[in-house]
Amino acid sequence: MSGIYIHIPFCKQACHYCDFHFSTSMKKKDEMVLALAKEIELRKSEFQNELVETIYFGGGTPSVLTIDDIRFLIDSVYKHYRVIENPEITLEANPDDLDQETILQYANSPINRLSIGVQSFFEDDLELMNRAHNSAEAKKCLEFATQHFDNISIDLIYGMPNMSNEKWLQNIETALSFNIPHISSYALTVEPRTALDKMIKVGTVPKLDDDLAQQHFHILIDKLEENGFVHYELSNFGKPDYFSKNNTAYWLGKKYIGIGPSAHSYNGESRSWNVANNSLYLKTIAENKVPSETEFLSKNDRYNEYIMTGLRTIWGVSLERIESEFGSKYLDYLQKQAEKFILEELLEIVTSSVSMKSESKSIEKQVLKTTKKGKFLSDGIASDLFLVNLE
Ligand code: SF4
């Protein structure tokens, strides 16, 4: 089972913290839609033996496309790939694009999941981030959207400069008041060469405070768990049955094809990524070629990736899988490296029982996971468990 990701590389304006690939000029939008459809066709042989379970429009801002553009791209996927019945089809959208008419158009299309870039319900935060929407638009679009979609996720950003714990809690409570089943929440980070980076360097915005971000993270976990959400990945919280199928597939190592400038793909053995340049992308696709680079993953790369994603998710790192897929040397190394984190109560080994229907018995599985205390630090812990050369 596999997923198709389609990157829409346009945004109305540049958010100050963002380093994703996008252009604020819409001049080539129509040409881009045709090129995306062409790439979908050019790459159909890659998924000859696969069933597509999820289609995900990300960006950039997919909601700058017309409903006809979106339908055309979904039709292109159906035309060239085998798609399961009722695939999850997600569209990322920004509140300023989500008026009632647009939401109705989406609801009458194959899109069945909306991921809305709210980020904050406070005007001053939205201004600081240079978001294209305001707080009233964020609330209004959620009122409409929840009338027509049950599967909605919103993004929220924490760790904003000078954001008090009370203000952050208010943001979470406002989100909860719309009764949405999924929240993705990320700490604000300073990416090199972004406007935020420059503003912090010249002192117009205060430096980010890691301790504050950590406090926000724990408030978020407590509040959402209290309200029936499962913290299934470091930045993702969902009610049961509402976890993102698309993202879960990435974390569980399933294959995906990334269409569009800067999109990444994974086929189980290698990763590839398309050029992050709209003009070059269009030119190369017009020559019937896909402008991408490929990296074959060594055993160490695959081990490191499994550790990184496993520690971020509720599913953890299976010690049996480490031994069967990578060998006992890798397992010994992992257990040795994990020791100090287990003593510091940042990691734990949990034993769970898994029933084996075929043999009508259950077997014990040991899984390495981050503890509640260790969750915020999971990326740093993972990098200490990585290995550089054991082959
Ligand atoms: S809308 Fe999203 S992709 Fe576009 S600039 Fe803002 S954060 Fe980046």
mmCIF file of C-alpha atoms and ligand atoms in Angstrom:
data_model
loop_
_atom_site.group_PDB
_atom_site.id
_atom_site.type_symbol
_atom_site.label_atom_id
_atom_site.label_comp_id
_atom_site.label_asym_id
_atom_site.label_seq_id
_atom_site.Cartn_x
_atom_site.Cartn_y
_atom_site.Cartn_z
ATOM 1 C CA MET A 1 0.000 0.000 0.000
ATOM 2 C CA SER A 2 1.342 3.418 -0.896
ATOM 3 C CA GLY A 3 0.704 7.137 -0.980
ATOM 4 C CA ILE A 4 0.934 9.942 -3.481
ATOM 5 C CA TYR A 5 1.988 13.386 -2.303
ATOM 6 C CA ILE A 6 1.407 16.377 -4.608
ATOM 7 C CA HIS A 7 3.332 19.560 -3.794
ATOM 8 C CA ILE A 8 1.632 22.832 -4.770
ATOM 9 C CA PRO A 9 4.523 25.342 -4.807
ATOM 10 C CA PHE A 10 2.627 28.633 -4.442
ATOM 11 C CA CYS A 11 1.716 30.838 -1.478
ATOM 12 C CA LYS A 12 0.004 34.225 -1.327
ATOM 13 C CA GLN A 13 2.739 35.603 0.903
ATOM 14 C CA ALA A 14 5.835 34.316 2.680
ATOM 15 C CA CYS A 15 5.365 33.456 6.357
ATOM 16 C CA HIS A 16 8.352 34.754 8.301
ATOM 17 C CA TYR A 17 9.430 31.378 9.685
ATOM 18 C CA CYS A 18 8.960 29.251 6.570
ATOM 19 C CA ASP A 19 11.689 27.542 4.552
ATOM 20 C CA PHE A 20 9.469 25.278 2.447
ATOM 21 C CA HIS A 21 9.620 25.569 -1.312
ATOM 22 C CA PHE A 22 7.043 27.982 -2.783
ATOM 23 C CA SER A 23 6.724 31.007 -5.040
ATOM 24 C CA THR A 24 4.517 34.017 -4.315
ATOM 25 C CA SER A 25 4.078 34.635 -8.045
ATOM 26 C CA MET A 26 1.044 32.777 -9.385
ATOM 27 C CA LYS A 27 1.943 33.425 -13.028
ATOM 28 C CA LYS A 28 2.883 29.818 -13.721
ATOM 29 C CA LYS A 29 0.065 28.207 -11.749
ATOM 30 C CA ASP A 30 -1.853 26.819 -14.765
ATOM 31 C CA GLU A 31 1.318 25.566 -16.410
ATOM 32 C CA MET A 32 2.307 23.935 -13.113
ATOM 33 C CA VAL A 33 -0.990 22.044 -12.791
ATOM 34 C CA LEU A 34 -0.450 20.550 -16.269
ATOM 35 C CA ALA A 35 3.150 19.671 -15.386
ATOM 36 C CA LEU A 36 2.080 17.971 -12.139
ATOM 37 C CA ALA A 37 -0.411 15.860 -14.100
ATOM 38 C CA LYS A 38 2.338 15.000 -16.549
ATOM 39 C CA GLU A 39 4.699 13.902 -13.769
ATOM 40 C CA ILE A 40 1.901 11.744 -12.338
ATOM 41 C CA GLU A 41 1.713 10.031 -15.735
ATOM 42 C CA LEU A 42 5.499 9.854 -16.304
ATOM 43 C CA ARG A 43 5.981 7.981 -13.021
ATOM 44 C CA LYS A 44 3.131 5.497 -13.245
ATOM 45 C CA SER A 45 5.463 2.530 -13.779
ATOM 46 C CA GLU A 46 7.014 3.117 -10.329
ATOM 47 C CA PHE A 47 3.749 2.032 -8.694
ATOM 48 C CA GLN A 48 2.752 -0.711 -11.126
ATOM 49 C CA ASN A 49 2.362 -3.274 -8.359
ATOM 50 C CA GLU A 50 1.118 -0.892 -5.698
ATOM 51 C CA LEU A 51 -2.285 0.174 -4.503
ATOM 52 C CA VAL A 52 -2.627 3.862 -3.680
ATOM 53 C CA GLU A 53 -4.209 4.316 -0.256
ATOM 54 C CA THR A 54 -3.742 8.039 0.287
ATOM 55 C CA ILE A 55 -3.472 11.167 -1.850
ATOM 56 C CA TYR A 56 -2.123 14.253 -0.108
ATOM 57 C CA PHE A 57 -2.057 17.824 -1.455
ATOM 58 C CA GLY A 58 0.627 19.707 0.468
ATOM 59 C CA GLY A 59 2.705 22.797 -0.092
ATOM 60 C CA GLY A 60 2.994 25.617 -0.422
ATOM 61 C CA THR A 61 -0.714 26.300 -0.308
ATOM 62 C CA PRO A 62 -2.888 23.803 -2.206
ATOM 63 C CA SER A 63 -5.996 25.902 -1.518
ATOM 64 C CA VAL A 64 -4.750 28.491 -4.061
ATOM 65 C CA LEU A 65 -5.796 25.974 -6.755
ATOM 66 C CA THR A 66 -9.299 26.007 -8.192
ATOM 67 C CA ILE A 67 -11.565 23.063 -7.488
ATOM 68 C CA ASP A 68 -11.245 22.140 -11.183
ATOM 69 C CA ASP A 69 -7.437 22.010 -10.853
ATOM 70 C CA ILE A 70 -7.747 19.747 -7.814
ATOM 71 C CA ARG A 71 -10.279 17.454 -9.506
ATOM 72 C CA PHE A 72 -8.054 17.283 -12.600
ATOM 73 C CA LEU A 73 -5.061 16.161 -10.495
ATOM 74 C CA ILE A 74 -7.099 13.593 -8.559
ATOM 75 C CA ASP A 75 -8.472 12.265 -11.876
ATOM 76 C CA SER A 76 -4.901 11.998 -13.195
ATOM 77 C CA VAL A 77 -3.984 9.796 -10.226
ATOM 78 C CA TYR A 78 -7.027 7.571 -10.806
ATOM 79 C CA LYS A 79 -6.248 7.376 -14.514
ATOM 80 C CA HIS A 80 -2.690 6.119 -14.078
ATOM 81 C CA TYR A 81 -2.623 4.226 -10.750
ATOM 82 C CA ARG A 82 -4.668 1.601 -8.971
ATOM 83 C CA VAL A 83 -6.424 3.364 -6.105
ATOM 84 C CA ILE A 84 -8.237 1.591 -3.249
ATOM 85 C CA GLU A 85 -11.889 2.210 -2.587
ATOM 86 C CA ASN A 86 -12.275 5.221 -0.260
ATOM 87 C CA PRO A 87 -8.663 6.460 -0.184
ATOM 88 C CA GLU A 88 -7.815 9.204 2.292
ATOM 89 C CA ILE A 89 -7.570 12.411 0.222
ATOM 90 C CA THR A 90 -6.198 15.333 2.222
ATOM 91 C CA LEU A 91 -5.942 18.945 1.137
ATOM 92 C CA GLU A 92 -3.881 21.467 3.095
ATOM 93 C CA ALA A 93 -5.734 24.790 3.112
ATOM 94 C CA ASN A 94 -5.285 28.202 4.638
ATOM 95 C CA PRO A 95 -8.162 29.973 6.431
ATOM 96 C CA ASP A 96 -8.160 32.973 4.050
ATOM 97 C CA ASP A 97 -9.036 30.634 1.155
ATOM 98 C CA LEU A 98 -11.770 28.781 3.016
ATOM 99 C CA ASP A 99 -14.957 30.751 2.456
ATOM 100 C CA GLN A 100 -18.274 28.935 2.612
ATOM 101 C CA GLU A 101 -18.493 28.399 -1.141
ATOM 102 C CA THR A 102 -15.011 26.874 -1.356
ATOM 103 C CA ILE A 103 -15.673 24.545 1.573
ATOM 104 C CA LEU A 104 -18.881 23.388 -0.145
ATOM 105 C CA GLN A 105 -16.966 22.751 -3.365
ATOM 106 C CA TYR A 106 -14.413 20.691 -1.440
ATOM 107 C CA ALA A 107 -17.171 18.790 0.372
ATOM 108 C CA ASN A 108 -18.715 17.874 -3.002
ATOM 109 C CA SER A 109 -15.387 16.628 -4.365
ATOM 110 C CA PRO A 110 -13.388 13.457 -3.536
ATOM 111 C CA ILE A 111 -11.448 15.395 -0.839
ATOM 112 C CA ASN A 112 -12.350 13.804 2.507
ATOM 113 C CA ARG A 113 -9.828 15.378 4.901
ATOM 114 C CA LEU A 114 -8.856 19.022 5.416
ATOM 115 C CA SER A 115 -5.648 20.118 7.098
ATOM 116 C CA ILE A 116 -6.053 23.780 7.973
ATOM 117 C CA GLY A 117 -3.077 26.060 8.689
ATOM 118 C CA VAL A 118 -4.512 28.007 11.622
ATOM 119 C CA GLN A 119 -1.217 28.322 13.595
ATOM 120 C CA SER A 120 -2.737 30.655 16.234
ATOM 121 C CA PHE A 121 -6.080 32.245 17.083
ATOM 122 C CA PHE A 122 -4.345 35.451 18.268
ATOM 123 C CA GLU A 123 -3.976 38.436 15.951
ATOM 124 C CA ASP A 124 -0.533 39.486 17.240
ATOM 125 C CA ASP A 125 0.901 35.975 16.672
ATOM 126 C CA LEU A 126 -0.492 35.846 13.128
ATOM 127 C CA GLU A 127 1.030 39.255 12.392
ATOM 128 C CA LEU A 128 4.394 38.260 13.821
ATOM 129 C CA MET A 129 4.374 35.144 11.615
ATOM 130 C CA ASN A 130 3.145 37.166 8.593
ATOM 131 C CA ARG A 131 0.275 34.778 7.989
ATOM 132 C CA ALA A 132 -2.155 35.760 5.222
ATOM 133 C CA HIS A 133 -5.227 35.236 7.457
ATOM 134 C CA ASN A 134 -6.532 36.840 10.609
ATOM 135 C CA SER A 135 -8.024 35.376 13.756
ATOM 136 C CA ALA A 136 -11.650 35.971 12.689
ATOM 137 C CA GLU A 137 -11.034 34.104 9.418
ATOM 138 C CA ALA A 138 -9.499 31.177 11.322
ATOM 139 C CA LYS A 139 -12.580 30.852 13.538
ATOM 140 C CA LYS A 140 -15.107 31.440 10.763
ATOM 141 C CA CYS A 141 -13.582 28.822 8.448
ATOM 142 C CA LEU A 142 -13.629 26.238 11.242
ATOM 143 C CA GLU A 143 -17.316 26.945 11.875
ATOM 144 C CA PHE A 144 -18.076 26.257 8.193
ATOM 145 C CA ALA A 145 -15.625 23.419 7.725
ATOM 146 C CA THR A 146 -16.899 21.402 10.702
ATOM 147 C CA GLN A 147 -20.418 21.519 9.217
ATOM 148 C CA HIS A 148 -19.246 19.733 6.070
ATOM 149 C CA PHE A 149 -16.222 17.635 7.058
ATOM 150 C CA ASP A 150 -15.759 15.377 10.051
ATOM 151 C CA ASN A 151 -12.077 14.635 9.311
ATOM 152 C CA ILE A 152 -10.313 17.938 9.979
ATOM 153 C CA SER A 153 -6.853 18.653 11.299
ATOM 154 C CA ILE A 154 -5.495 22.038 12.277
ATOM 155 C CA ASP A 155 -1.898 23.184 12.698
ATOM 156 C CA LEU A 156 -0.893 25.178 15.766
ATOM 157 C CA ILE A 157 2.518 26.668 16.526
ATOM 158 C CA TYR A 158 3.905 26.909 20.075
ATOM 159 C CA GLY A 159 7.048 28.434 21.557
ATOM 160 C CA MET A 160 6.298 31.869 20.063
ATOM 161 C CA PRO A 161 8.401 34.652 21.613
ATOM 162 C CA ASN A 162 6.770 36.024 24.748
ATOM 163 C CA MET A 163 3.796 33.663 24.520
ATOM 164 C CA SER A 164 2.702 32.966 28.085
ATOM 165 C CA ASN A 165 1.529 29.516 29.141
ATOM 166 C CA GLU A 166 -1.952 30.983 29.703
ATOM 167 C CA LYS A 167 -2.094 32.341 26.179
ATOM 168 C CA TRP A 168 -0.973 29.003 24.736
ATOM 169 C CA LEU A 169 -3.612 27.192 26.789
ATOM 170 C CA GLN A 170 -6.243 29.583 25.434
ATOM 171 C CA ASN A 171 -5.148 28.724 21.886
ATOM 172 C CA ILE A 172 -5.580 25.012 22.605
ATOM 173 C CA GLU A 173 -8.951 25.583 24.268
ATOM 174 C CA THR A 174 -10.191 27.591 21.292
ATOM 175 C CA ALA A 175 -9.133 24.756 18.988
ATOM 176 C CA LEU A 176 -10.934 22.228 21.209
ATOM 177 C CA SER A 177 -14.122 24.312 21.158
ATOM 178 C CA PHE A 178 -14.539 23.418 17.450
ATOM 179 C CA ASN A 179 -14.559 19.713 18.260
ATOM 180 C CA ILE A 180 -12.047 18.776 15.585
ATOM 181 C CA PRO A 181 -10.531 15.270 15.736
ATOM 182 C CA HIS A 182 -6.876 15.984 14.866
ATOM 183 C CA ILE A 183 -4.252 18.591 15.777
ATOM 184 C CA SER A 184 -0.690 18.902 14.468
ATOM 185 C CA SER A 185 1.418 21.185 16.608
ATOM 186 C CA TYR A 186 5.012 22.269 16.044
ATOM 187 C CA ALA A 187 7.485 24.354 17.989
ATOM 188 C CA LEU A 188 8.428 27.540 16.195
ATOM 189 C CA THR A 189 11.942 27.040 14.857
ATOM 190 C CA VAL A 190 14.362 29.480 13.304
ATOM 191 C CA GLU A 191 15.446 28.266 9.893
ATOM 192 C CA PRO A 192 18.525 29.883 8.355
ATOM 193 C CA ARG A 193 17.917 32.760 5.940
ATOM 194 C CA THR A 194 14.229 33.179 6.829
ATOM 195 C CA ALA A 195 12.791 36.582 7.738
ATOM 196 C CA LEU A 196 12.445 35.363 11.335
ATOM 197 C CA ASP A 197 16.143 34.518 11.435
ATOM 198 C CA LYS A 198 17.010 38.062 10.306
ATOM 199 C CA MET A 199 14.531 39.671 12.721
ATOM 200 C CA ILE A 200 16.052 37.793 15.649
ATOM 201 C CA LYS A 201 19.588 38.703 14.515
ATOM 202 C CA VAL A 202 18.792 42.431 14.379
ATOM 203 C CA GLY A 203 16.842 42.236 17.636
ATOM 204 C CA THR A 204 13.342 43.156 16.432
ATOM 205 C CA VAL A 205 12.097 39.766 17.649
ATOM 206 C CA PRO A 206 13.399 38.175 20.872
ATOM 207 C CA LYS A 207 15.352 34.910 20.749
ATOM 208 C CA LEU A 208 13.271 31.758 21.076
ATOM 209 C CA ASP A 209 13.218 30.156 24.491
ATOM 210 C CA ASP A 210 13.595 26.344 24.515
ATOM 211 C CA ASP A 211 12.349 25.987 28.087
ATOM 212 C CA LEU A 212 9.192 27.886 27.224
ATOM 213 C CA ALA A 213 8.639 25.669 24.168
ATOM 214 C CA GLN A 214 9.069 22.604 26.366
ATOM 215 C CA GLN A 215 6.490 23.933 28.849
ATOM 216 C CA HIS A 216 4.058 24.583 25.975
ATOM 217 C CA PHE A 217 4.657 21.055 24.683
ATOM 218 C CA HIS A 218 3.729 19.510 28.032
ATOM 219 C CA ILE A 219 0.647 21.725 28.408
ATOM 220 C CA LEU A 220 -0.386 20.581 24.933
ATOM 221 C CA ILE A 221 0.023 16.882 25.720
ATOM 222 C CA ASP A 222 -1.843 17.124 29.039
ATOM 223 C CA LYS A 223 -4.716 19.167 27.647
ATOM 224 C CA LEU A 224 -5.212 17.073 24.513
ATOM 225 C CA GLU A 225 -4.901 13.723 26.298
ATOM 226 C CA GLU A 226 -7.448 14.952 28.849
ATOM 227 C CA ASN A 227 -9.767 15.569 25.883
ATOM 228 C CA GLY A 228 -9.461 12.104 24.346
ATOM 229 C CA PHE A 229 -6.645 12.704 21.836
ATOM 230 C CA VAL A 230 -3.898 10.132 21.360
ATOM 231 C CA HIS A 231 -0.394 11.569 21.086
ATOM 232 C CA TYR A 232 0.583 9.209 18.271
ATOM 233 C CA GLU A 233 3.560 11.124 16.875
ATOM 234 C CA LEU A 234 5.756 13.821 18.370
ATOM 235 C CA SER A 235 3.792 16.638 16.672
ATOM 236 C CA ASN A 236 0.498 14.860 16.013
ATOM 237 C CA PHE A 237 -2.557 14.187 18.140
ATOM 238 C CA GLY A 238 -5.654 12.405 16.919
ATOM 239 C CA LYS A 239 -8.883 10.983 18.251
ATOM 240 C CA PRO A 240 -9.043 7.189 17.656
ATOM 241 C CA ASP A 241 -9.805 6.510 13.939
ATOM 242 C CA TYR A 242 -8.609 9.987 12.949
ATOM 243 C CA PHE A 243 -4.843 9.506 12.782
ATOM 244 C CA SER A 244 -3.454 10.783 9.458
ATOM 245 C CA LYS A 245 -3.230 7.672 7.261
ATOM 246 C CA ASN A 246 -0.865 9.463 4.893
ATOM 247 C CA ASN A 247 1.661 10.480 7.540
ATOM 248 C CA THR A 248 1.351 7.216 9.460
ATOM 249 C CA ALA A 249 2.362 5.416 6.265
ATOM 250 C CA TYR A 250 5.565 7.556 6.074
ATOM 251 C CA TRP A 251 6.437 6.798 9.662
ATOM 252 C CA LEU A 252 5.847 3.085 9.186
ATOM 253 C CA GLY A 253 8.216 3.074 6.205
ATOM 254 C CA LYS A 254 5.679 2.568 3.394
ATOM 255 C CA LYS A 255 6.406 3.688 -0.154
ATOM 256 C CA TYR A 256 5.301 7.033 -1.543
ATOM 257 C CA ILE A 257 5.692 9.088 -4.683
ATOM 258 C CA GLY A 258 6.187 12.843 -4.292
ATOM 259 C CA ILE A 259 4.982 14.862 -7.282
ATOM 260 C CA GLY A 260 5.990 18.492 -7.902
ATOM 261 C CA PRO A 261 8.961 20.770 -7.227
ATOM 262 C CA SER A 262 10.883 19.812 -4.052
ATOM 263 C CA ALA A 263 8.701 16.744 -3.391
ATOM 264 C CA HIS A 264 10.418 13.677 -1.911
ATOM 265 C CA SER A 265 9.777 10.027 -2.766
ATOM 266 C CA TYR A 266 10.655 6.711 -1.115
ATOM 267 C CA ASN A 267 10.520 3.248 -2.690
ATOM 268 C CA GLY A 268 11.782 1.087 0.167
ATOM 269 C CA GLU A 269 15.406 1.154 -1.069
ATOM 270 C CA SER A 270 16.108 4.723 -2.077
ATOM 271 C CA ARG A 271 14.942 8.264 -1.571
ATOM 272 C CA SER A 272 14.644 10.810 -4.322
ATOM 273 C CA TRP A 273 13.765 14.457 -4.368
ATOM 274 C CA ASN A 274 12.634 16.746 -7.161
ATOM 275 C CA VAL A 275 14.377 20.008 -7.922
ATOM 276 C CA ALA A 276 13.177 22.877 -5.689
ATOM 277 C CA ASN A 277 12.851 25.373 -8.527
ATOM 278 C CA ASN A 278 9.561 25.950 -10.363
ATOM 279 C CA SER A 279 11.051 27.096 -13.697
ATOM 280 C CA LEU A 280 13.550 24.261 -13.866
ATOM 281 C CA TYR A 281 10.855 21.769 -12.891
ATOM 282 C CA LEU A 282 8.528 23.006 -15.656
ATOM 283 C CA LYS A 283 11.302 22.986 -18.257
ATOM 284 C CA THR A 284 12.419 19.431 -17.428
ATOM 285 C CA ILE A 285 8.904 18.002 -17.262
ATOM 286 C CA ALA A 286 8.237 19.601 -20.677
ATOM 287 C CA GLU A 287 11.128 17.427 -21.946
ATOM 288 C CA ASN A 288 9.332 14.356 -20.542
ATOM 289 C CA LYS A 289 11.942 13.930 -17.789
ATOM 290 C CA VAL A 290 11.588 14.045 -13.997
ATOM 291 C CA PRO A 291 14.082 16.494 -12.467
ATOM 292 C CA SER A 292 15.156 14.492 -9.440
ATOM 293 C CA GLU A 293 18.184 13.205 -7.579
ATOM 294 C CA THR A 294 18.336 9.808 -5.911
ATOM 295 C CA GLU A 295 20.137 8.485 -2.865
ATOM 296 C CA PHE A 296 20.332 4.755 -2.172
ATOM 297 C CA LEU A 297 19.922 3.975 1.493
ATOM 298 C CA SER A 298 22.606 1.872 3.149
ATOM 299 C CA LYS A 299 21.740 -0.497 5.984
ATOM 300 C CA ASN A 300 22.965 2.148 8.440
ATOM 301 C CA ASP A 301 20.758 4.795 6.812
ATOM 302 C CA ARG A 302 17.732 2.542 7.106
ATOM 303 C CA TYR A 303 18.575 1.726 10.749
ATOM 304 C CA ASN A 304 19.013 5.449 11.579
ATOM 305 C CA GLU A 305 15.733 6.358 9.904
ATOM 306 C CA TYR A 306 13.872 3.633 11.762
ATOM 307 C CA ILE A 307 15.300 4.866 15.092
ATOM 308 C CA MET A 308 14.403 8.495 14.293
ATOM 309 C CA THR A 309 10.815 7.819 13.198
ATOM 310 C CA GLY A 310 10.228 5.019 15.696
ATOM 311 C CA LEU A 311 11.133 7.168 18.705
ATOM 312 C CA ARG A 312 8.834 9.943 17.475
ATOM 313 C CA THR A 313 5.807 7.651 17.293
ATOM 314 C CA ILE A 314 3.570 5.758 19.662
ATOM 315 C CA TRP A 315 4.734 2.525 17.961
ATOM 316 C CA GLY A 316 8.339 2.926 19.153
ATOM 317 C CA VAL A 317 11.305 0.847 17.938
ATOM 318 C CA SER A 318 10.739 -2.912 17.884
ATOM 319 C CA LEU A 319 13.800 -4.720 19.220
ATOM 320 C CA GLU A 320 12.753 -7.874 17.330
ATOM 321 C CA ARG A 321 12.639 -5.893 14.080
ATOM 322 C CA ILE A 322 16.098 -4.441 14.740
ATOM 323 C CA GLU A 323 17.484 -7.952 15.192
ATOM 324 C CA SER A 324 15.668 -9.581 12.277
ATOM 325 C CA GLU A 325 16.184 -6.740 9.780
ATOM 326 C CA PHE A 326 19.614 -5.460 10.791
ATOM 327 C CA GLY A 327 21.226 -8.240 12.863
ATOM 328 C CA SER A 328 22.397 -8.792 16.439
ATOM 329 C CA LYS A 329 25.321 -6.314 16.180
ATOM 330 C CA TYR A 330 22.828 -3.502 15.607
ATOM 331 C CA LEU A 331 20.648 -4.701 18.463
ATOM 332 C CA ASP A 332 23.631 -4.842 20.859
ATOM 333 C CA TYR A 333 24.704 -1.357 19.787
ATOM 334 C CA LEU A 334 21.202 0.041 20.269
ATOM 335 C CA GLN A 335 20.789 -1.492 23.715
ATOM 336 C CA LYS A 336 24.178 -0.193 24.831
ATOM 337 C CA GLN A 337 23.527 3.337 23.557
ATOM 338 C CA ALA A 338 20.016 3.365 25.061
ATOM 339 C CA GLU A 339 21.215 2.397 28.563
ATOM 340 C CA LYS A 340 21.999 5.901 29.831
ATOM 341 C CA PHE A 341 18.681 7.270 28.539
ATOM 342 C CA ILE A 342 16.819 4.423 30.266
ATOM 343 C CA LEU A 343 18.609 5.280 33.538
ATOM 344 C CA GLU A 344 17.633 8.946 33.083
ATOM 345 C CA GLU A 345 14.014 7.817 32.469
ATOM 346 C CA LEU A 346 13.973 9.355 29.012
ATOM 347 C CA LEU A 347 13.594 5.978 27.281
ATOM 348 C CA GLU A 348 11.891 2.773 28.368
ATOM 349 C CA ILE A 349 11.509 -0.766 27.069
ATOM 350 C CA VAL A 350 7.880 -1.817 27.031
ATOM 351 C CA THR A 351 6.759 -5.417 26.583
ATOM 352 C CA SER A 352 3.544 -5.889 24.670
ATOM 353 C CA SER A 353 1.607 -8.970 23.695
ATOM 354 C CA VAL A 354 0.743 -9.409 20.029
ATOM 355 C CA SER A 355 -1.780 -12.064 19.033
ATOM 356 C CA MET A 356 -0.825 -14.266 16.082
ATOM 357 C CA LYS A 357 -4.108 -15.289 14.456
ATOM 358 C CA SER A 358 -2.473 -17.881 12.208
ATOM 359 C CA GLU A 359 -1.002 -19.758 15.162
ATOM 360 C CA SER A 360 -3.784 -18.866 17.643
ATOM 361 C CA LYS A 361 -1.283 -17.726 20.243
ATOM 362 C CA SER A 362 0.236 -14.448 21.343
ATOM 363 C CA ILE A 363 3.886 -13.495 21.395
ATOM 364 C CA GLU A 364 5.707 -10.944 23.519
ATOM 365 C CA LYS A 365 7.292 -8.005 21.705
ATOM 366 C CA GLN A 366 9.786 -5.617 23.213
ATOM 367 C CA VAL A 367 9.604 -2.032 22.082
ATOM 368 C CA LEU A 368 11.924 0.881 22.875
ATOM 369 C CA LYS A 369 9.977 4.121 23.393
ATOM 370 C CA THR A 370 10.481 7.610 24.725
ATOM 371 C CA THR A 371 8.911 8.267 28.120
ATOM 372 C CA LYS A 372 6.712 11.309 28.689
ATOM 373 C CA LYS A 373 9.799 13.083 30.063
ATOM 374 C CA GLY A 374 11.852 12.101 26.999
ATOM 375 C CA LYS A 375 9.329 12.922 24.266
ATOM 376 C CA PHE A 376 10.338 16.543 23.728
ATOM 377 C CA LEU A 377 13.954 15.426 23.387
ATOM 378 C CA SER A 378 13.282 12.492 21.069
ATOM 379 C CA ASP A 379 15.164 13.841 18.018
ATOM 380 C CA GLY A 380 18.284 14.515 20.114
ATOM 381 C CA ILE A 381 18.074 11.104 21.798
ATOM 382 C CA ALA A 382 17.627 9.411 18.420
ATOM 383 C CA SER A 383 20.773 11.032 17.072
ATOM 384 C CA ASP A 384 22.726 9.565 20.018
ATOM 385 C CA LEU A 385 21.444 6.118 19.019
ATOM 386 C CA PHE A 386 22.428 6.550 15.368
ATOM 387 C CA LEU A 387 25.402 4.754 14.054
ATOM 388 C CA VAL A 388 27.884 5.896 11.516
ATOM 389 C CA ASN A 389 29.569 2.664 10.502
ATOM 390 C CA LEU A 390 28.811 -0.840 11.652
ATOM 391 C CA GLU A 391 28.601 -2.647 8.291
HETATM 392 S S1 SF4 B 1 1.534 29.260 3.876
HETATM 393 FE FE1 SF4 B 1 2.716 27.483 4.595
HETATM 394 S S2 SF4 B 1 4.153 26.992 2.924
HETATM 395 FE FE2 SF4 B 1 3.338 29.066 2.531
HETATM 396 S S3 SF4 B 1 4.860 30.442 3.423
HETATM 397 FE FE3 SF4 B 1 3.296 30.094 4.984
HETATM 398 S S4 SF4 B 1 4.042 28.329 6.177
HETATM 399 FE FE4 SF4 B 1 5.219 28.397 4.269
#
